Amino acid sequence: MTDGLTTDWLDRRARAHPNRLALSFADRAWTFAELDRAVAMAAGALRLHDVGSGSRVALLAGNSAGTVIAIHALLRLGAAIVPLNTRLTPAELAWQAADAEAALLLHDADHADAAAAVGDRPTVHFGENGPAERGAAPVAGGTIDLGRPQTIVYTSGTTGRPKGAVLTAGNWWWGAAGSALHLGHHRDDRWLAALPLFHVGGLAILVRSVIGGVPVSLQAGFDPERMARAFVADNISLVSVVPAMLPPLFEALAKMRRPHRLRLMLTGGSPATEPLLREALARGLPVAPTYGLTETASQVATLLPDDIPGHSGSSGTALPQTELRIERDGQIVPPGGEGDIVVRGPTVMRGYLGQAPLARDGWLHTGDIGRLDAGGYLTVLDRRGDLIVSGGENIYPAEVEAALLAMPGVAEAAVVSAPDARWGAIPVAFVVARPGASPTDEEIERVLATRLAGYKRPKRIEWVDRLPRTASGKVLRRALRERLQPPL
Amino acid sequence: MTDGLTTDWLDRRARAHPNRLALSFADRAWTFAELDRAVAMAAGALRLHDVGSGSRVALLAGNSAGTVIAIHALLRLGAAIVPLNTRLTPAELAWQAADAEAALLLHDADHADAAAAVGDRPTVHFGENGPAERGAAPVAGGTIDLGRPQTIVYTSGTTGRPKGAVLTAGNWWWGAAGSALHLGHHRDDRWLAALPLFHVGGLAILVRSVIGGVPVSLQAGFDPERMARAFVADNISLVSVVPAMLPPLFEALAKMRRPHRLRLMLTGGSPATEPLLREALARGLPVAPTYGLTETASQVATLLPDDIPGHSGSSGTALPQTELRIERDGQIVPPGGEGDIVVRGPTVMRGYLGQAPLARDGWLHTGDIGRLDAGGYLTVLDRRGDLIVSGGENIYPAEVEAALLAMPGVAEAAVVSAPDARWGAIPVAFVVARPGASPTDEEIERVLATRLAGYKRPKRIEWVDRLPRTASGKVLRRALRERLQPPL
């Protein structure tokens, strides 16, 4: 289902419609032919660094045209991209690059220091035109083997140790095709990409662009005024956002004089509240709540705006090629019942790096909790392993707890999600000091700053005498979360 | 690439959008939920005839809602459909049903006599609601195995003996997904299907409908006035036609008071002439020349209307997942050169029934002659084995010649294509009588009427003393065709 061969996606687009817009970033624009030429040169440069089919290359870069060119160049060479979250600490970056056995660390100018701090493998930097080397010969698009790993994206599990999800070119192909069937695909579509390209949600936009011939307006990050201006000026029809972006976008859009032409605003990362969705619809924004996973090359299910009224709180139905079901204790739960969300289909990753591959046509256990109604509409009730989703970033409590427990003064630690008006959720730590020790908040923060990306660090530390536990000794996270709810 | 599992397409649509229009025919309409219920009952009826996964069922029926229900019911049961061309003679029908080892011959009321004449296997008839049996229990949609044969469609080769192209559910899936990516996919799309459902072009519309959630307006056959009325009244956006339909459609559309909303009119079966395409565009019809094959579940390449000006005579670029190349003597011909058209990708059939399957990711040699330009645009120059395409039906000279040569009075025969204003082309036979024999045109026509469908029979017989041949004895068909060209 995810093997076979196909023609280089960008090459095909560049040949058939050379003069069609492919990419815009800041004040520059590239047609498909221009993007293809830039990618050919970048691929030639990377080849001089021995990047080829099967190479693993870590990528540490912000959103820029150079990053887009680097990504397409790596795809053209058949290399597996290991996209690194730019917010990670050097220690975290080094761990992921090492775990992935990346031969090379490719980085942009803004991340030269971070790349140097990783320190344990060769680095190659690139500028606004992507990787470049004197004497590089352009590499034309060839054949894509759909069965080969295209990306290795790190995601943390319940163990606290990040795992590299191996996504093949075929996983990405099916994601793009299924997305087009689910969301529609218009000749005049144009995507705005402001979410980081190191997450699957951003990468998926680049893949859809070259497979469907859709131009991408790339932005360096989230700036509500800039985004609102682009909606209007670039005739954007499709955009992905996280719920935290919506309120500032409401304000920015209210100031625009001309109407936007958005047809879908995919809203994912964390659940959007009903009042927020209602306000968006009332303001004429076609919000489409979306459930996605790193392990499925992003999109699993999306609720289209027309379906919101009858399906409050849902993330919609699965893409046409994707199957969803709810299980409890290995048994299928009938419609309406709660349980584990499991997914099957050709976007499901081959497996985690260094672990046994998933069974062919096996079900992926997401670890998330939800229910399906009789119509196949999914409602996500809780994220896996008490996952905290803060401003679109996933924080795994177990990873933060492991960092806390590594400190000599800490006896016990539990990290839970607290509601936050701006980020949706923030991590809060409950910590029990070791007898005789009395570490301060500042000491803890200073140590964590070297070990965990800023967004993962607890925004508040609650010192307690003991953690609430079940009879079998398991921490009662729910009890801790309840302590953090704002009073009714 | 074409295996794996997925959810029953119709079932999924019926659950997610039960009240959305699925099908209209004559003065009736079915929502997806209503179509699903009708299909569930029809599947239950067929089960009472022992139809199940892997069964092969021949289908002899015209375009009607009952036929659509029967087709979806067979898909739901996992049976392989052997769609029979209703224009075939009983002898031809019997041969195909026998070759396919069809356990059952399913037919509508209009084809009861023809089904009885086939005579050598059990028949089951159905009415306007599809197959029905007292005591049938509804069959709900389950899982579709993409690797299983979904249809066996007969197509003649150069040998003159029809061959059953085995198309899997995965072939059909990729055809629908690739078509959506190539043609676009709009929420308010609606297909008009007037071409026979026993050809892959008609079947493909049904598959796209349930995968993409697109309503189908079905018509019993081609009636230009009725088609033009439906374009307007049903807000049709997509339709497939053969070039011979265009002139009468021009007339019928000129009489309509309200504008149509067609966005694409796929024009295939045989090449449309440039003046015809220009006239269609001038009249506001978005014609899209298309190249398709039975062996690829229909669509291979389509030229979108915007691209017609720069690509005169072309059938456009391949669907995104399909690879095209031109070969001569096994070597790839560079852009601009003529040669054999070969196709690779996940819509390519598993193989012909009773022959070795195609190599995984092997190239399909279409037997057609064409060229690709540097942009990947295909121009079809000649159909395989001197194929004659007459009003959308394929006529294989070798098959007609074999029927002629089976007559005692015929020594040699060659059938070639003659241009025809109405049908695009018609078959003409050059015949050499056996020494001493002097068969008449009438005798030949009388015998052929029992052996060949009407559209295959030569419209004219030219008696000659000998056929022009190459030194090695091969008939020079080109020389014969040239005799038939109208004088300049």
PDB file of C-alpha atoms in Angstrom, chain B residues 333-449:
ATOM      1  CA  VAL B 333      12.789   7.681 -26.503  1.00  0.00           C
ATOM      2  CA  PRO B 334      13.771  11.240 -25.523  1.00  0.00           C
ATOM      3  CA  PRO B 335      11.130  14.017 -25.427  1.00  0.00           C
ATOM      4  CA  GLY B 336       9.604  14.772 -28.813  1.00  0.00           C
ATOM      5  CA  GLY B 337      10.286  11.339 -30.283  1.00  0.00           C
ATOM      6  CA  GLU B 338       7.621   8.840 -31.319  1.00  0.00           C
ATOM      7  CA  GLY B 339       7.293   5.359 -29.950  1.00  0.00           C
ATOM      8  CA  ASP B 340       5.269   2.926 -27.848  1.00  0.00           C
ATOM      9  CA  ILE B 341       3.382   4.421 -24.936  1.00  0.00           C
ATOM     10  CA  VAL B 342       4.199   2.581 -21.704  1.00  0.00           C
ATOM     11  CA  VAL B 343       2.587   3.222 -18.342  1.00  0.00           C
ATOM     12  CA  ARG B 344       3.533   2.429 -14.756  1.00  0.00           C
ATOM     13  CA  GLY B 345       1.754   3.048 -11.497  1.00  0.00           C
ATOM     14  CA  PRO B 346      -0.833   1.839  -9.034  1.00  0.00           C
ATOM     15  CA  THR B 347      -3.782   2.010 -11.436  1.00  0.00           C
ATOM     16  CA  VAL B 348      -2.132  -0.511 -13.761  1.00  0.00           C
ATOM     17  CA  MET B 349      -4.065  -3.805 -13.682  1.00  0.00           C
ATOM     18  CA  ARG B 350      -2.701  -6.894 -12.015  1.00  0.00           C
ATOM     19  CA  GLY B 351      -2.684  -8.590 -15.417  1.00  0.00           C
ATOM     20  CA  TYR B 352      -4.904 -10.364 -17.899  1.00  0.00           C
ATOM     21  CA  LEU B 353      -6.961 -13.294 -16.678  1.00  0.00           C
ATOM     22  CA  GLY B 354      -5.180 -16.557 -17.345  1.00  0.00           C
ATOM     23  CA  GLN B 355      -1.864 -14.888 -18.079  1.00  0.00           C
ATOM     24  CA  ALA B 356       1.114 -14.253 -15.828  1.00  0.00           C
ATOM     25  CA  PRO B 357       0.569 -11.169 -13.652  1.00  0.00           C
ATOM     26  CA  LEU B 358       2.499  -8.039 -14.533  1.00  0.00           C
ATOM     27  CA  ALA B 359       5.760  -7.603 -12.679  1.00  0.00           C
ATOM     28  CA  ARG B 360       5.322  -5.553  -9.522  1.00  0.00           C
ATOM     29  CA  ASP B 361       5.967  -1.994 -10.603  1.00  0.00           C
ATOM     30  CA  GLY B 362       6.416  -3.235 -14.117  1.00  0.00           C
ATOM     31  CA  TRP B 363       5.633  -1.091 -17.124  1.00  0.00           C
ATOM     32  CA  LEU B 364       2.450  -1.753 -19.088  1.00  0.00           C
ATOM     33  CA  HIS B 365       3.016  -1.729 -22.816  1.00  0.00           C
ATOM     34  CA  THR B 366      -0.172  -0.168 -24.131  1.00  0.00           C
ATOM     35  CA  GLY B 367       0.551  -0.930 -27.760  1.00  0.00           C
ATOM     36  CA  ASP B 368      -0.464   2.638 -28.557  1.00  0.00           C
ATOM     37  CA  ILE B 369       1.928   4.953 -30.330  1.00  0.00           C
ATOM     38  CA  GLY B 370       2.619   8.463 -29.110  1.00  0.00           C
ATOM     39  CA  ARG B 371       5.105  11.046 -27.976  1.00  0.00           C
ATOM     40  CA  LEU B 372       5.818  13.008 -24.824  1.00  0.00           C
ATOM     41  CA  ASP B 373       7.085  16.557 -24.866  1.00  0.00           C
ATOM     42  CA  ALA B 374       9.608  17.916 -22.367  1.00  0.00           C
ATOM     43  CA  GLY B 375       6.740  19.021 -20.123  1.00  0.00           C
ATOM     44  CA  GLY B 376       5.361  15.487 -19.874  1.00  0.00           C
ATOM     45  CA  TYR B 377       2.382  16.173 -22.170  1.00  0.00           C
ATOM     46  CA  LEU B 378       1.313  13.088 -24.088  1.00  0.00           C
ATOM     47  CA  THR B 379       0.162  13.062 -27.702  1.00  0.00           C
ATOM     48  CA  VAL B 380      -1.441   9.811 -28.847  1.00  0.00           C
ATOM     49  CA  LEU B 381      -0.617   9.220 -32.492  1.00  0.00           C
ATOM     50  CA  ASP B 382      -2.066   5.794 -33.182  1.00  0.00           C
ATOM     51  CA  ARG B 383      -4.010   3.231 -31.233  1.00  0.00           C
ATOM     52  CA  ARG B 384      -2.625  -0.200 -30.622  1.00  0.00           C
ATOM     53  CA  GLY B 385      -2.871  -2.942 -33.169  1.00  0.00           C
ATOM     54  CA  ASP B 386      -4.527  -0.518 -35.537  1.00  0.00           C
ATOM     55  CA  LEU B 387      -7.361  -0.203 -33.059  1.00  0.00           C
ATOM     56  CA  ILE B 388     -10.475   1.422 -34.509  1.00  0.00           C
ATOM     57  CA  VAL B 389     -12.330   3.642 -32.051  1.00  0.00           C
ATOM     58  CA  SER B 390     -15.872   4.166 -33.293  1.00  0.00           C
ATOM     59  CA  GLY B 391     -18.239   6.259 -31.178  1.00  0.00           C
ATOM     60  CA  GLY B 392     -16.328   5.378 -28.030  1.00  0.00           C
ATOM     61  CA  GLU B 393     -16.261   1.625 -28.679  1.00  0.00           C
ATOM     62  CA  ASN B 394     -12.979  -0.133 -29.372  1.00  0.00           C
ATOM     63  CA  ILE B 395     -12.845  -2.378 -32.420  1.00  0.00           C
ATOM     64  CA  TYR B 396      -9.827  -4.625 -32.823  1.00  0.00           C
ATOM     65  CA  PRO B 397      -9.173  -5.396 -36.509  1.00  0.00           C
ATOM     66  CA  ALA B 398      -7.701  -8.778 -35.645  1.00  0.00           C
ATOM     67  CA  GLU B 399     -10.969  -9.881 -34.020  1.00  0.00           C
ATOM     68  CA  VAL B 400     -13.035  -8.867 -37.069  1.00  0.00           C
ATOM     69  CA  GLU B 401     -10.493 -10.379 -39.438  1.00  0.00           C
ATOM     70  CA  ALA B 402     -10.624 -13.669 -37.545  1.00  0.00           C
ATOM     71  CA  ALA B 403     -14.417 -13.748 -37.980  1.00  0.00           C
ATOM     72  CA  LEU B 404     -14.049 -13.066 -41.717  1.00  0.00           C
ATOM     73  CA  LEU B 405     -11.336 -15.659 -42.192  1.00  0.00           C
ATOM     74  CA  ALA B 406     -13.529 -18.274 -40.494  1.00  0.00           C
ATOM     75  CA  MET B 407     -15.893 -18.084 -43.490  1.00  0.00           C
ATOM     76  CA  PRO B 408     -15.164 -20.678 -46.208  1.00  0.00           C
ATOM     77  CA  GLY B 409     -15.289 -18.190 -49.091  1.00  0.00           C
ATOM     78  CA  VAL B 410     -12.692 -15.811 -47.625  1.00  0.00           C
ATOM     79  CA  ALA B 411      -8.992 -16.226 -48.369  1.00  0.00           C
ATOM     80  CA  GLU B 412      -7.543 -13.058 -46.889  1.00  0.00           C
ATOM     81  CA  ALA B 413      -8.983 -10.171 -44.905  1.00  0.00           C
ATOM     82  CA  ALA B 414      -7.762  -6.896 -43.442  1.00  0.00           C
ATOM     83  CA  VAL B 415      -9.915  -4.489 -41.474  1.00  0.00           C
ATOM     84  CA  VAL B 416      -8.904  -0.855 -41.147  1.00  0.00           C
ATOM     85  CA  SER B 417     -10.294   2.380 -39.857  1.00  0.00           C
ATOM     86  CA  ALA B 418     -12.023   4.825 -42.197  1.00  0.00           C
ATOM     87  CA  PRO B 419     -12.748   8.367 -41.109  1.00  0.00           C
ATOM     88  CA  ASP B 420     -16.408   9.038 -40.389  1.00  0.00           C
ATOM     89  CA  ALA B 421     -18.017  12.365 -39.643  1.00  0.00           C
ATOM     90  CA  ARG B 422     -20.421  10.961 -37.071  1.00  0.00           C
ATOM     91  CA  TRP B 423     -18.543   8.159 -35.313  1.00  0.00           C
ATOM     92  CA  GLY B 424     -15.007   9.416 -35.691  1.00  0.00           C
ATOM     93  CA  ALA B 425     -14.110   6.170 -37.430  1.00  0.00           C
ATOM     94  CA  ILE B 426     -15.791   3.078 -38.849  1.00  0.00           C
ATOM     95  CA  PRO B 427     -14.353  -0.345 -39.730  1.00  0.00           C
ATOM     96  CA  VAL B 428     -13.902  -1.173 -43.417  1.00  0.00           C
ATOM     97  CA  ALA B 429     -12.860  -4.648 -44.604  1.00  0.00           C
ATOM     98  CA  PHE B 430     -10.603  -5.452 -47.523  1.00  0.00           C
ATOM     99  CA  VAL B 431     -11.356  -9.041 -48.508  1.00  0.00           C
ATOM    100  CA  VAL B 432      -9.772 -11.464 -50.967  1.00  0.00           C
ATOM    101  CA  ALA B 433     -12.157 -14.238 -52.070  1.00  0.00           C
ATOM    102  CA  ARG B 434     -10.979 -17.824 -52.093  1.00  0.00           C
ATOM    103  CA  PRO B 435     -10.304 -19.061 -55.662  1.00  0.00           C
ATOM    104  CA  GLY B 436     -13.547 -20.397 -57.091  1.00  0.00           C
ATOM    105  CA  ALA B 437     -15.696 -18.838 -54.365  1.00  0.00           C
ATOM    106  CA  SER B 438     -17.658 -15.646 -54.763  1.00  0.00           C
ATOM    107  CA  PRO B 439     -19.327 -14.715 -51.480  1.00  0.00           C
ATOM    108  CA  THR B 440     -21.575 -11.667 -51.529  1.00  0.00           C
ATOM    109  CA  ASP B 441     -21.594  -8.726 -49.145  1.00  0.00           C
ATOM    110  CA  GLU B 442     -24.980  -9.900 -47.896  1.00  0.00           C
ATOM    111  CA  GLU B 443     -23.730 -13.418 -47.095  1.00  0.00           C
ATOM    112  CA  ILE B 444     -20.820 -11.982 -45.152  1.00  0.00           C
ATOM    113  CA  GLU B 445     -23.019  -9.578 -43.254  1.00  0.00           C
ATOM    114  CA  ARG B 446     -25.489 -12.319 -42.380  1.00  0.00           C
ATOM    115  CA  VAL B 447     -22.781 -14.555 -40.928  1.00  0.00           C
ATOM    116  CA  LEU B 448     -21.016 -11.759 -39.056  1.00  0.00           C
ATOM    117  CA  ALA B 449     -24.319 -10.701 -37.462  1.00  0.00           C
TER     118      ALA B 449
END
